[in-house]
Amino acid sequence: MTADPRREPKSPGALPYGDETYADGFAAGYGEGLREGLREVLGHVTRGHTVAELRMLVESRLARIHEDVELKRKSLTNPPQRTPWTALLRTPRPAPRPVGEPALPEFAFGRSYLFREERPDRALAFLRRVAPEHARVLWVSQQPPPELGGGGADRVVPIRPTARAGGDGSVPGVGPGEIAGRIQTLCGGGPPVVVFSDALEYLLSEYGPETTVRFAMWLPPWAQESGGTAIVSLDPGTMAEQDLRRVQKAFTSLV
């Protein structure tokens, strides 16, 4: 019985002439191998290797050809598993909900709160919550005092820092030292008050970092000793990093 020549094993490198499918695959692989080898040599040349170094690299590569071919063959005979269609057609999960603003902190008398934000939105929301617990609101800001509701406007005492005198005989502005003195006078010995300020950026530009940092660091001990509350809103990007660290260490709550 004559054996079927199609079932006979082929020796490595034997090319069955006349088999177009085999010839196309062999030619495609041969061309890809040439391109890969030339690209590798070109890469070594562009890196500035000498002739001796190139010879060593090429000989080392030639010695590993059998291993590389075997790895390539295994990758072709064991293709990666495909994702089943059922996984692709599953109902997509709902989009995650956007993360909201951080919750406002818990309130306690004698504490100081530093809100790190570009605009004093959360600090004002916290002030509106705690204002009814205090006898007065001392408003240290360039902005007009807010309406707190329930007769709260009568309890708001504005302490607005103004620009320093420009040498023209005008009354000097209310600086950090004067503001601290007024706070001491208005709250001395009475019911607890809350101090709100979003003016540190302005004080920095008018009185410099050291004076402003000392005023900011004075507020937390004042709140603890008087039993009141200090609320400060500050854009961290407006203060030097080392000054910001000093201020943050002084406050009992960072928001």
CSV table of C-alpha atoms in Angstrom, one decimal:
chain,number,residue,atom,x,y,z
A,1,MET,CA,0.0,0.0,0.0
A,2,THR,CA,1.5,3.3,-1.1
A,3,ALA,CA,1.7,6.0,1.7
A,4,ASP,CA,0.0,9.3,1.2
A,5,PRO,CA,2.8,11.8,0.6
A,6,ARG,CA,0.8,14.5,2.2
A,7,ARG,CA,1.0,12.7,5.6
A,8,GLU,CA,4.7,12.2,5.5
A,9,PRO,CA,6.7,14.4,7.9
A,10,LYS,CA,8.6,17.2,6.3
A,11,SER,CA,12.2,17.8,7.2
A,12,PRO,CA,13.0,21.2,8.6
A,13,GLY,CA,13.6,23.7,5.8
A,14,ALA,CA,12.0,21.5,3.2
A,15,LEU,CA,9.8,23.5,0.9
A,16,PRO,CA,6.9,21.6,-0.9
A,17,TYR,CA,7.1,23.3,-4.3
A,18,GLY,CA,3.7,23.9,-5.8
A,19,ASP,CA,1.9,24.4,-2.5
A,20,GLU,CA,0.9,28.1,-2.8
A,21,THR,CA,-0.5,28.3,0.8
A,22,TYR,CA,2.7,27.0,2.3
A,23,ALA,CA,4.8,29.2,0.0
A,24,ASP,CA,2.8,32.4,0.9
A,25,GLY,CA,3.2,31.7,4.6
A,26,PHE,CA,6.9,30.9,4.3
A,27,ALA,CA,7.6,34.0,2.3
A,28,ALA,CA,5.6,36.3,4.7
A,29,GLY,CA,7.6,34.9,7.7
A,30,TYR,CA,10.9,35.1,5.9
A,31,GLY,CA,10.2,38.7,5.0
A,32,GLU,CA,9.2,39.6,8.6
A,33,GLY,CA,12.4,37.9,9.9
A,34,LEU,CA,14.6,39.9,7.6
A,35,ARG,CA,12.9,43.2,8.5
A,36,GLU,CA,13.3,42.4,12.3
A,37,GLY,CA,16.9,41.5,11.9
A,38,LEU,CA,17.8,44.6,9.8
A,39,ARG,CA,15.9,46.9,12.2
A,40,GLU,CA,17.8,45.4,15.2
A,41,VAL,CA,21.2,45.9,13.4
A,42,LEU,CA,20.2,49.5,12.4
A,43,GLY,CA,19.3,50.2,16.0
A,44,HIS,CA,22.7,49.1,17.2
A,45,VAL,CA,24.4,51.2,14.5
A,46,THR,CA,22.6,54.4,15.4
A,47,ARG,CA,23.6,53.9,19.1
A,48,GLY,CA,27.2,54.4,18.1
A,49,HIS,CA,28.6,50.9,18.6
A,50,THR,CA,32.0,50.1,17.1
A,51,VAL,CA,32.5,47.3,14.4
A,52,ALA,CA,33.8,44.9,17.1
A,53,GLU,CA,30.8,45.6,19.3
A,54,LEU,CA,28.5,45.1,16.4
A,55,ARG,CA,30.1,41.8,15.5
A,56,MET,CA,29.7,40.6,19.1
A,57,LEU,CA,26.1,41.6,19.3
A,58,VAL,CA,25.2,39.9,16.0
A,59,GLU,CA,27.0,36.7,16.9
A,60,SER,CA,25.2,36.6,20.2
A,61,ARG,CA,21.9,37.1,18.4
A,62,LEU,CA,22.6,34.4,15.9
A,63,ALA,CA,23.3,31.9,18.8
A,64,ARG,CA,19.8,32.6,20.1
A,65,ILE,CA,17.9,32.2,16.9
A,66,HIS,CA,16.7,28.7,17.7
A,67,GLU,CA,15.2,29.8,21.0
A,68,ASP,CA,13.5,32.8,19.4
A,69,VAL,CA,12.0,30.7,16.7
A,70,GLU,CA,10.7,28.2,19.3
A,71,LEU,CA,9.0,31.0,21.3
A,72,LYS,CA,7.4,32.4,18.1
A,73,ARG,CA,6.1,28.9,17.2
A,74,LYS,CA,4.6,28.4,20.6
A,75,SER,CA,2.9,31.8,20.5
A,76,LEU,CA,1.3,30.8,17.1
A,77,THR,CA,0.2,27.3,18.2
A,78,ASN,CA,-1.2,28.5,21.6
A,79,PRO,CA,-3.0,31.8,20.8
A,80,PRO,CA,-4.4,33.8,23.7
A,81,GLN,CA,-8.0,33.1,24.8
A,82,ARG,CA,-10.6,35.3,23.3
A,83,THR,CA,-13.1,37.2,25.4
A,84,PRO,CA,-16.5,35.5,25.1
A,85,TRP,CA,-19.3,37.4,23.4
A,86,THR,CA,-21.4,37.2,26.6
A,87,ALA,CA,-18.9,39.3,28.5
A,88,LEU,CA,-18.9,41.9,25.7
A,89,LEU,CA,-22.6,42.1,25.4
A,90,ARG,CA,-23.3,42.5,29.2
A,91,THR,CA,-25.2,45.5,30.3
A,92,PRO,CA,-22.7,48.3,31.1
A,93,ARG,CA,-22.4,49.3,34.7
A,94,PRO,CA,-23.8,52.7,35.7
A,95,ALA,CA,-21.4,55.5,35.7
A,96,PRO,CA,-20.0,56.3,39.2
A,97,ARG,CA,-21.5,59.2,40.9
A,98,PRO,CA,-19.4,62.3,41.1
A,99,VAL,CA,-17.7,62.8,44.4
A,100,GLY,CA,-19.3,65.7,46.2
A,101,GLU,CA,-17.8,68.4,48.4
A,102,PRO,CA,-16.2,67.1,51.6
A,103,ALA,CA,-18.6,67.2,54.6
A,104,LEU,CA,-18.4,70.1,56.9
A,105,PRO,CA,-16.6,69.4,60.2
A,106,GLU,CA,-18.2,68.8,63.6
A,107,PHE,CA,-18.5,72.0,65.7
A,108,ALA,CA,-17.2,72.5,69.2
A,109,PHE,CA,-16.4,75.6,71.1
A,110,GLY,CA,-12.8,76.6,71.5
A,111,ARG,CA,-11.7,75.2,68.2
A,112,SER,CA,-10.2,76.8,65.1
A,113,TYR,CA,-11.1,75.8,61.5
A,114,LEU,CA,-8.9,76.4,58.5
A,115,PHE,CA,-10.8,75.9,55.2
A,116,ARG,CA,-8.3,75.5,52.3
A,117,GLU,CA,-10.3,76.6,49.2
A,118,GLU,CA,-10.1,79.1,46.4
A,119,ARG,CA,-13.4,80.7,47.3
A,120,PRO,CA,-14.9,80.9,50.9
A,121,ASP,CA,-17.9,78.8,50.0
A,122,ARG,CA,-17.6,76.0,52.6
A,123,ALA,CA,-16.3,78.3,55.2
A,124,LEU,CA,-19.4,80.5,54.8
A,125,ALA,CA,-21.7,77.5,54.9
A,126,PHE,CA,-20.0,76.4,58.2
A,127,LEU,CA,-20.3,80.0,59.6
A,128,ARG,CA,-24.1,80.0,58.9
A,129,ARG,CA,-24.4,76.7,60.7
A,130,VAL,CA,-22.5,77.7,63.9
A,131,ALA,CA,-23.4,81.4,64.1
A,132,PRO,CA,-26.6,80.8,66.1
A,133,GLU,CA,-24.5,79.3,68.8
A,134,HIS,CA,-22.5,82.5,69.4
A,135,ALA,CA,-23.4,85.9,70.7
A,136,ARG,CA,-21.6,87.8,67.9
A,137,VAL,CA,-19.9,87.2,64.6
A,138,LEU,CA,-16.8,89.3,64.1
A,139,TRP,CA,-16.4,89.7,60.3
A,140,VAL,CA,-12.8,90.2,59.1
A,141,SER,CA,-13.1,90.5,55.4
A,142,GLN,CA,-13.0,93.0,52.5
A,143,GLN,CA,-16.4,91.7,51.5
A,144,PRO,CA,-19.7,93.0,53.0
A,145,PRO,CA,-21.0,91.0,55.9
A,146,PRO,CA,-23.5,88.2,55.0
A,147,GLU,CA,-27.2,87.9,55.9
A,148,LEU,CA,-27.3,85.2,58.5
A,149,GLY,CA,-31.1,85.4,59.0
A,150,GLY,CA,-33.1,85.4,62.2
A,151,GLY,CA,-31.8,88.8,63.2
A,152,GLY,CA,-28.3,87.7,62.7
A,153,ALA,CA,-27.3,90.9,60.9
A,154,ASP,CA,-27.6,92.8,64.1
A,155,ARG,CA,-24.9,90.5,65.7
A,156,VAL,CA,-22.4,90.8,62.8
A,157,VAL,CA,-19.6,93.3,63.6
A,158,PRO,CA,-17.5,94.1,60.5
A,159,ILE,CA,-13.8,94.6,61.0
A,160,ARG,CA,-12.6,95.4,57.6
A,161,PRO,CA,-8.9,95.7,57.0
A,162,THR,CA,-8.1,98.7,54.7
A,163,ALA,CA,-5.0,99.7,52.8
A,164,ARG,CA,-2.3,101.4,54.8
A,165,ALA,CA,-1.7,105.1,54.6
A,166,GLY,CA,0.2,106.2,51.6
A,167,GLY,CA,2.1,109.0,53.3
A,168,ASP,CA,-0.7,111.6,52.5
A,169,GLY,CA,-1.8,112.1,56.1
A,170,SER,CA,-4.8,109.7,55.9
A,171,VAL,CA,-5.8,107.5,58.8
A,172,PRO,CA,-3.7,104.3,58.7
A,173,GLY,CA,-5.5,101.1,57.7
A,174,VAL,CA,-6.6,98.4,60.2
A,175,GLY,CA,-3.7,96.0,60.2
A,176,PRO,CA,-3.4,92.5,61.7
A,177,GLY,CA,-2.3,93.9,65.1
A,178,GLU,CA,-5.3,96.3,65.3
A,179,ILE,CA,-7.7,93.6,64.2
A,180,ALA,CA,-6.4,91.3,67.0
A,181,GLY,CA,-6.9,94.1,69.5
A,182,ARG,CA,-10.5,94.8,68.4
A,183,ILE,CA,-11.3,91.1,68.7
A,184,GLN,CA,-9.9,91.0,72.3
A,185,THR,CA,-12.0,94.1,73.2
A,186,LEU,CA,-15.2,92.9,71.6
A,187,CYS,CA,-15.1,89.4,73.2
A,188,GLY,CA,-13.4,90.0,76.5
A,189,GLY,CA,-15.3,88.3,79.4
A,190,GLY,CA,-18.5,87.9,77.4
A,191,PRO,CA,-20.4,85.1,75.7
A,192,PRO,CA,-18.5,83.2,73.1
A,193,VAL,CA,-18.1,84.9,69.7
A,194,VAL,CA,-17.0,83.5,66.3
A,195,VAL,CA,-14.4,85.2,64.2
A,196,PHE,CA,-14.6,84.7,60.4
A,197,SER,CA,-11.9,85.8,58.0
A,198,ASP,CA,-11.2,85.4,54.3
A,199,ALA,CA,-8.8,88.3,54.2
A,200,LEU,CA,-5.4,86.6,54.7
A,201,GLU,CA,-4.5,87.0,51.0
A,202,TYR,CA,-5.2,90.7,51.2
A,203,LEU,CA,-3.2,91.0,54.5
A,204,LEU,CA,-0.3,89.2,52.8
A,205,SER,CA,-0.2,91.8,50.0
A,206,GLU,CA,-0.5,94.8,52.3
A,207,TYR,CA,1.5,93.7,55.4
A,208,GLY,CA,3.8,90.9,54.3
A,209,PRO,CA,3.9,87.2,55.1
A,210,GLU,CA,5.5,87.3,58.6
A,211,THR,CA,2.9,89.8,60.1
A,212,THR,CA,0.0,87.9,58.4
A,213,VAL,CA,1.2,84.5,59.5
A,214,ARG,CA,1.6,85.7,63.1
A,215,PHE,CA,-2.0,87.0,63.0
A,216,ALA,CA,-3.3,83.7,61.6
A,217,MET,CA,-1.4,81.7,64.2
A,218,TRP,CA,-2.8,84.0,67.0
A,219,LEU,CA,-6.4,83.1,66.2
A,220,PRO,CA,-6.3,79.4,67.3
A,221,PRO,CA,-5.0,80.1,70.9
A,222,TRP,CA,-7.5,83.0,71.2
A,223,ALA,CA,-10.4,80.6,70.3
A,224,GLN,CA,-9.2,78.1,72.9
A,225,GLU,CA,-8.7,80.6,75.7
A,226,SER,CA,-11.9,82.5,75.1
A,227,GLY,CA,-14.1,79.5,74.3
A,228,GLY,CA,-15.1,81.1,71.0
A,229,THR,CA,-14.5,79.9,67.4
A,230,ALA,CA,-12.2,80.9,64.6
A,231,ILE,CA,-13.1,80.2,61.0
A,232,VAL,CA,-10.5,81.1,58.3
A,233,SER,CA,-10.8,80.6,54.5
A,234,LEU,CA,-7.5,80.5,52.7
A,235,ASP,CA,-6.5,79.7,49.1
A,236,PRO,CA,-3.3,77.6,49.7
A,237,GLY,CA,-1.8,78.8,46.4
A,238,THR,CA,-1.5,82.4,47.6
A,239,MET,CA,0.9,81.6,50.5
A,240,ALA,CA,4.4,80.2,50.5
A,241,GLU,CA,4.6,76.5,51.4
A,242,GLN,CA,6.7,77.0,54.5
A,243,ASP,CA,4.3,79.7,55.8
A,244,LEU,CA,1.3,77.6,55.0
A,245,ARG,CA,2.7,74.7,57.0
A,246,ARG,CA,3.1,77.0,60.0
A,247,VAL,CA,-0.4,78.2,59.8
A,248,GLN,CA,-1.8,74.7,59.3
A,249,LYS,CA,0.0,73.4,62.4
A,250,ALA,CA,-1.7,76.1,64.5
A,251,PHE,CA,-5.3,75.2,63.6
A,252,THR,CA,-7.2,72.4,65.3
A,253,SER,CA,-9.2,71.5,62.2
A,254,LEU,CA,-8.1,71.5,58.6
A,255,VAL,CA,-10.9,71.2,56.1
